[in-house]
Short mmCIF file of C-alpha atoms in Angstrom, two decimals:
data_model
loop_
_atom_site.label_atom_id
_atom_site.label_comp_id
_atom_site.label_asym_id
_atom_site.label_seq_id
_atom_site.Cartn_x
_atom_site.Cartn_y
_atom_site.Cartn_z
CA MET O 1083 0.34 0.05 -0.32
CA ARG O 1084 1.27 3.36 -0.92
CA SER O 1085 1.09 6.34 1.29
CA SER O 1086 -0.90 8.85 0.00
CA ASN O 1087 1.14 11.94 0.86
CA PRO O 1088 2.87 12.62 -2.36
CA VAL O 1089 5.76 14.13 -0.58
CA PHE O 1090 7.15 10.42 0.50
CA ALA O 1091 4.80 7.80 -1.98
CA ARG O 1092 7.16 8.25 -3.94
CA SER O 1093 10.42 6.80 -2.23
CA GLU O 1094 10.72 2.79 -3.13
CA GLU O 1095 11.09 2.25 1.14
CA PHE O 1096 7.87 3.43 1.51
CA ASN O 1097 5.51 1.95 -1.73
CA GLY O 1098 7.14 -1.55 -0.38
CA ARG O 1099 8.50 -2.04 -4.55
CA ASN O 1100 12.03 -3.67 -3.40
CA THR O 1101 10.26 -5.33 0.15
CA THR O 1102 7.57 -6.16 2.13
CA GLN O 1103 9.32 -3.97 4.89
CA TYR O 1104 8.62 -0.20 3.73
CA ALA O 1105 5.27 -0.66 2.85
CA ASP O 1106 2.33 1.32 4.56
CA PRO O 1107 3.88 3.82 7.78
CA SER O 1108 0.40 1.28 9.30
CA GLN O 1109 2.53 -1.09 8.16
CA TRP O 1110 6.08 -0.66 9.25
CA LYS O 1111 8.06 -3.29 11.36
CA ILE O 1112 10.72 -2.49 13.67
CA ASP O 1113 14.64 -3.40 12.82
CA LEU O 1114 16.32 -2.96 15.54
CA SER O 1115 19.95 -4.95 13.87
CA GLY O 1116 20.43 -3.13 11.64
CA SER O 1117 20.80 -5.48 8.83
CA GLY O 1118 17.85 -3.94 7.18
CA ASP O 1119 15.87 -7.48 6.73
CA GLY O 1120 13.20 -6.86 9.83
CA SER O 1121 14.74 -9.41 11.47
CA GLN O 1122 14.43 -8.91 14.79
CA SER O 1123 10.67 -6.03 16.16
CA ALA O 1124 9.77 -4.39 19.35
CA GLY O 1125 8.15 -1.60 20.36
CA LEU O 1126 9.09 2.09 18.84
CA GLN O 1127 12.35 2.11 19.17
CA ALA O 1128 14.82 3.88 16.57
CA PRO O 1129 17.40 1.58 15.67
CA THR O 1130 21.17 2.85 16.85
CA SER O 1131 23.11 0.94 13.40
CA PRO O 1132 24.55 3.51 11.16
CA GLY O 1133 23.02 4.53 7.91
CA ARG O 1134 19.69 4.51 9.52
CA MET O 1135 17.24 6.72 9.70
CA THR O 1136 17.27 8.30 13.25
CA LEU O 1137 15.71 11.67 14.75
CA ASP O 1138 19.51 12.95 15.10
CA THR O 1139 19.80 12.97 11.06
CA VAL O 1140 16.07 14.47 9.94
CA VAL O 1141 17.01 16.94 12.38
CA GLU O 1142 20.32 17.63 11.28
CA LYS O 1143 19.12 17.87 7.66
CA THR O 1144 15.72 19.98 7.92
CA ALA O 1145 18.55 22.25 9.63
CA ILE O 1146 20.78 22.64 6.90
CA THR O 1147 17.66 23.07 4.37
CA LEU O 1148 16.29 26.30 6.44
CA GLY O 1149 19.12 27.31 6.73
CA LEU O 1150 19.33 27.08 2.87
CA VAL O 1151 15.97 28.30 2.50
CA VAL O 1152 17.21 31.91 5.70
CA LEU O 1153 20.43 31.95 2.94
CA GLY O 1154 18.47 32.55 -0.19
CA ALA O 1155 16.41 34.96 1.76
CA ALA O 1156 18.54 36.73 3.18
CA VAL O 1157 20.38 36.47 -0.36
CA ALA O 1158 17.03 38.43 -2.57
CA TRP O 1159 15.71 40.61 0.30
CA PHE O 1160 19.60 42.94 0.75
CA LEU O 1161 19.60 42.22 -3.70
CA ILE O 1162 15.69 43.86 -4.03
CA GLY O 1163 17.16 46.36 -1.54
CA ASP O 1164 13.57 49.49 -0.59
CA ILE O 1165 11.46 49.32 -2.94
CA ASP O 1166 10.76 53.10 -3.32
CA SER O 1167 9.96 53.13 -7.01
CA ASP O 1168 8.38 50.98 -10.38
CA ALA O 1169 11.46 49.23 -11.23
CA ALA O 1170 12.51 48.17 -7.21
CA LEU O 1171 8.77 46.48 -7.26
CA ALA O 1172 9.46 45.10 -10.86
CA THR O 1173 12.57 43.58 -9.47
CA ALA O 1174 11.33 42.08 -6.04
CA TRP O 1175 7.71 40.73 -8.25
CA THR O 1176 10.22 38.89 -10.57
CA PHE O 1177 12.38 37.63 -7.51
CA SER O 1178 9.18 36.37 -6.33
CA MET O 1179 7.72 34.29 -9.40
CA GLY O 1180 10.29 33.06 -10.62
CA GLY O 1181 11.19 31.77 -6.98
CA ALA O 1182 7.84 29.96 -7.46
CA LEU O 1183 7.81 28.55 -10.24
CA ILE O 1184 11.67 27.23 -10.33
CA GLY O 1185 10.43 26.30 -6.68
CA PHE O 1186 7.32 24.70 -8.07
CA VAL O 1187 8.80 22.12 -9.74
CA LEU O 1188 12.17 21.26 -7.50
CA ALA O 1189 9.26 20.25 -5.06
CA MET O 1190 6.92 18.24 -7.87
CA VAL O 1191 10.33 17.23 -9.38
CA ASN O 1192 11.36 16.50 -5.58
CA SER O 1193 8.29 14.65 -4.32
CA PHE O 1194 7.65 11.97 -7.14
CA LYS O 1195 11.01 11.31 -7.15
CA LYS O 1196 11.29 7.19 -6.68
CA VAL O 1197 15.66 7.79 -4.49
CA ILE O 1198 15.39 11.21 -2.67
CA SER O 1199 18.15 13.60 -3.70
CA PRO O 1200 19.81 15.33 -1.18
CA ALA O 1201 21.31 17.90 -4.37
CA LEU O 1202 18.01 18.21 -5.57
CA VAL O 1203 16.21 19.42 -2.01
CA MET O 1204 19.30 21.59 -1.04
CA VAL O 1205 18.52 23.18 -4.27
CA TYR O 1206 14.46 23.56 -3.72
CA ALA O 1207 15.31 25.21 -0.36
CA LEU O 1208 17.47 27.57 -2.00
CA VAL O 1209 15.23 28.62 -4.86
CA GLU O 1210 12.31 28.32 -1.87
CA GLY O 1211 14.23 31.39 0.21
CA VAL O 1212 14.46 33.45 -3.10
CA PHE O 1213 11.10 33.32 -2.90
CA VAL O 1214 10.38 33.97 0.47
CA GLY O 1215 12.97 36.58 0.55
CA ALA O 1216 11.35 38.86 -2.31
CA PHE O 1217 7.37 37.56 -0.77
CA SER O 1218 8.76 38.56 2.69
CA LYS O 1219 9.91 42.38 0.35
CA ILE O 1220 6.56 42.98 -1.24
CA VAL O 1221 4.35 42.34 1.98
CA SER O 1222 7.24 43.99 5.13
CA THR O 1223 7.09 47.03 2.22
CA TRP O 1224 2.91 47.58 2.04
CA VAL O 1225 2.07 47.53 5.57
CA GLY O 1226 5.28 50.03 6.02
CA ASP O 1227 7.00 47.56 9.17
CA ALA O 1228 9.95 44.55 7.70
CA GLY O 1229 8.58 43.29 11.39
CA ILE O 1230 5.94 41.28 9.80
CA VAL O 1231 9.09 38.97 9.12
CA PHE O 1232 10.04 38.73 12.06
CA GLN O 1233 6.17 38.29 13.19
CA ALA O 1234 5.23 35.84 11.09
CA VAL O 1235 9.01 33.55 11.88
CA LEU O 1236 8.08 34.38 15.14
CA ALA O 1237 4.32 32.63 14.57
CA THR O 1238 5.91 29.80 12.06
CA PHE O 1239 7.57 28.33 14.75
CA VAL O 1240 6.02 28.60 17.85
CA ALA O 1241 2.75 27.01 15.70
CA ALA O 1242 5.23 24.05 15.03
CA GLY O 1243 6.32 24.23 18.48
CA ALA O 1244 2.32 23.72 19.62
CA THR O 1245 1.67 20.85 17.10
CA LEU O 1246 4.51 19.10 17.80
CA ALA O 1247 3.30 18.98 21.43
CA ALA O 1248 -0.08 17.96 20.81
CA TYR O 1249 0.67 15.75 18.76
CA LYS O 1250 3.13 14.09 21.28
CA PHE O 1251 0.78 14.57 23.93
CA PHE O 1252 -2.50 13.66 23.09
CA ASN O 1253 -0.51 11.12 20.97
CA ILE O 1254 -3.17 11.99 17.94
CA GLN O 1255 -3.20 8.75 15.37
CA VAL O 1256 -2.74 9.37 11.26
CA THR O 1257 -4.78 6.83 9.92
CA PRO O 1258 -5.19 6.50 7.12
CA LYS O 1259 -8.55 7.53 7.15
CA PHE O 1260 -6.82 10.07 8.13
CA ARG O 1261 -4.48 11.45 5.53
CA ARG O 1262 -7.16 10.67 3.11
CA VAL O 1263 -9.27 13.27 4.16
CA VAL O 1264 -6.20 15.07 4.88
CA MET O 1265 -5.19 15.28 0.94
CA ILE O 1266 -9.03 15.58 -0.04
CA SER O 1267 -8.79 18.54 1.20
CA LEU O 1268 -5.46 19.79 0.38
CA PHE O 1269 -5.92 19.74 -2.67
CA ALA O 1270 -9.44 20.60 -2.80
CA PHE O 1271 -7.85 24.28 -1.38
CA MET O 1272 -4.91 23.81 -4.07
CA GLY O 1273 -8.28 23.21 -6.64
CA VAL O 1274 -9.91 26.02 -5.20
CA MET O 1275 -6.53 28.15 -4.94
CA LEU O 1276 -5.61 27.76 -8.69
CA LEU O 1277 -8.92 28.53 -10.27
CA ASN O 1278 -9.00 31.73 -8.12
CA LEU O 1279 -5.55 32.63 -9.69
CA VAL O 1280 -6.69 31.87 -13.11
CA LEU O 1281 -10.15 34.30 -12.65
CA SER O 1282 -7.61 36.91 -11.43
CA LEU O 1283 -5.41 37.03 -14.01
CA PHE O 1284 -8.52 36.97 -16.45
CA GLY O 1285 -10.30 40.13 -14.85
CA VAL O 1286 -13.16 38.05 -13.50
CA PHE O 1287 -12.55 38.54 -10.06
CA PRO O 1288 -10.53 41.31 -9.47
CA ASN O 1289 -7.52 42.03 -6.95
CA GLY O 1290 -7.31 39.29 -6.18
CA GLY O 1291 -10.50 37.48 -5.66
CA LEU O 1292 -10.42 35.21 -2.77
CA ARG O 1293 -7.52 36.82 -1.96
CA SER O 1294 -8.92 40.87 -2.42
CA MET O 1295 -8.28 43.09 0.38
CA ASP O 1296 -11.39 44.30 -0.94
CA ASN O 1297 -13.21 41.50 1.34
CA PRO O 1298 -10.84 41.47 4.33
CA MET O 1299 -12.68 38.65 5.95
CA LEU O 1300 -13.25 36.11 3.34
CA ALA O 1301 -9.11 36.51 2.67
CA VAL O 1302 -8.19 36.00 6.43
CA LEU O 1303 -11.25 33.13 7.03
CA VAL O 1304 -9.62 30.98 3.63
CA GLY O 1305 -6.26 32.53 5.30
CA GLY O 1306 -7.84 30.75 8.60
CA VAL O 1307 -8.10 27.66 6.69
CA ALA O 1308 -4.56 27.66 4.49
CA ILE O 1309 -2.98 27.24 8.73
CA VAL O 1310 -5.39 24.52 9.42
CA LEU O 1311 -3.94 22.48 6.87
CA GLY O 1312 -0.89 23.37 6.90
CA VAL O 1313 -0.77 22.42 10.71
CA LEU O 1314 -2.22 19.00 9.56
CA CYS O 1315 0.01 18.27 6.83
CA LEU O 1316 2.64 18.93 9.71
CA ILE O 1317 1.19 16.40 11.55
CA MET O 1318 0.95 13.58 9.06
CA ASP O 1319 5.50 14.83 9.08
CA PHE O 1320 5.41 14.79 12.28
CA ASP O 1321 4.07 10.88 11.79
CA PHE O 1322 6.52 10.17 8.55
CA VAL O 1323 9.32 10.73 10.51
CA GLU O 1324 8.50 8.92 13.99
CA ARG O 1325 6.87 5.52 12.37
CA GLY O 1326 10.29 6.22 9.45
CA VAL O 1327 13.23 5.95 12.81
CA ALA O 1328 10.86 3.18 14.55
CA ALA O 1329 10.92 1.05 10.71
CA GLY O 1330 14.92 1.70 10.84
CA LEU O 1331 14.70 3.47 7.02
CA PRO O 1332 18.24 3.87 5.30
CA GLU O 1333 19.24 7.55 6.17
CA ARG O 1334 18.98 8.74 2.97
CA GLU O 1335 15.18 8.94 3.98
CA SER O 1336 16.30 11.65 6.31
CA TRP O 1337 16.40 14.10 3.01
CA ARG O 1338 12.54 13.03 2.14
CA ALA O 1339 11.58 13.88 5.22
CA ALA O 1340 13.84 17.21 6.00
CA PHE O 1341 12.38 18.17 2.43
CA GLY O 1342 8.33 17.29 3.63
CA LEU O 1343 8.37 19.53 6.73
CA THR O 1344 11.00 22.76 4.88
CA VAL O 1345 8.00 22.73 2.33
CA THR O 1346 5.48 22.37 5.25
CA LEU O 1347 7.18 25.09 7.65
CA VAL O 1348 7.08 27.29 4.32
CA TRP O 1349 3.51 27.12 3.95
CA LEU O 1350 2.70 27.33 6.94
CA TYR O 1351 4.82 30.50 7.26
CA LEU O 1352 3.81 32.08 4.51
CA GLU O 1353 0.29 32.26 4.97
CA ILE O 1354 0.54 33.70 8.42
CA LEU O 1355 2.83 36.31 6.97
CA ARG O 1356 -0.32 36.74 4.30
CA LEU O 1357 -2.37 37.09 7.22
CA LEU O 1358 -0.86 38.83 9.04
CA ALA O 1359 -0.94 41.27 6.01
CA ILE O 1360 -4.09 41.25 5.28
CA LEU O 1361 -5.35 41.96 10.10
CA ARG O 1362 -2.53 45.19 9.58
CA GLY O 1363 -3.78 46.42 6.47
CA ASP O 1364 -7.45 46.39 7.64
CA GLY O 1365 -7.04 47.91 10.64
#
């Protein structure tokens, strides 16, 4: 059985193409021997033998990808400089749209690769950082306060920490039904946003449609839905890490976990930044 999470579904270990040990996460066995044959299993304990995915390797890889996002964002932020003219604004939008499009392509490649590529994951993080930096510059200029970026970053990590605490404290179980509901909701939301974007570009929905500042209450509602979906995706990411460590997945799968966490955290940051900007603009 394959995972319904598009970030993890192409993993050969995840979908069980090469071995039955790594089928659906709920069916994973625990390899304490480090041999990868599943000959010893007991409880949800992480294997300590080298070459296996551990919490430490996931944290290490995630720190690298998030660090590259920050690096790309900082480079874009300082290259754009002050947006005090139409030319500067055009440059900011070029960085933003270029980073978004290239990042989307790299995200799709990483999501559907059977064997994860650490190099592509790092390139994605750097390019996505350029998009994040440019978009953050545009938003902070619009509200007239660069401090909103720090607030959004802080709120993102608080949300991630609270989600992790709730996941562990309430022992949230990510069942196949949970995955299906989240993924259906996520794709439905993405479909609506894509349609809204297309209609806005053709002038059917002026000023952004569902994201329009002319209707801040609707924009806040849409942003709230996006943040809730992001939190649910984060729970699925945590579940993948926990089950992957327990099952003794190869260490390279730490990069897949880091990629999934980075995608979700960047999305959460962007939605929180947008929501703060709407509230600031409405106030």
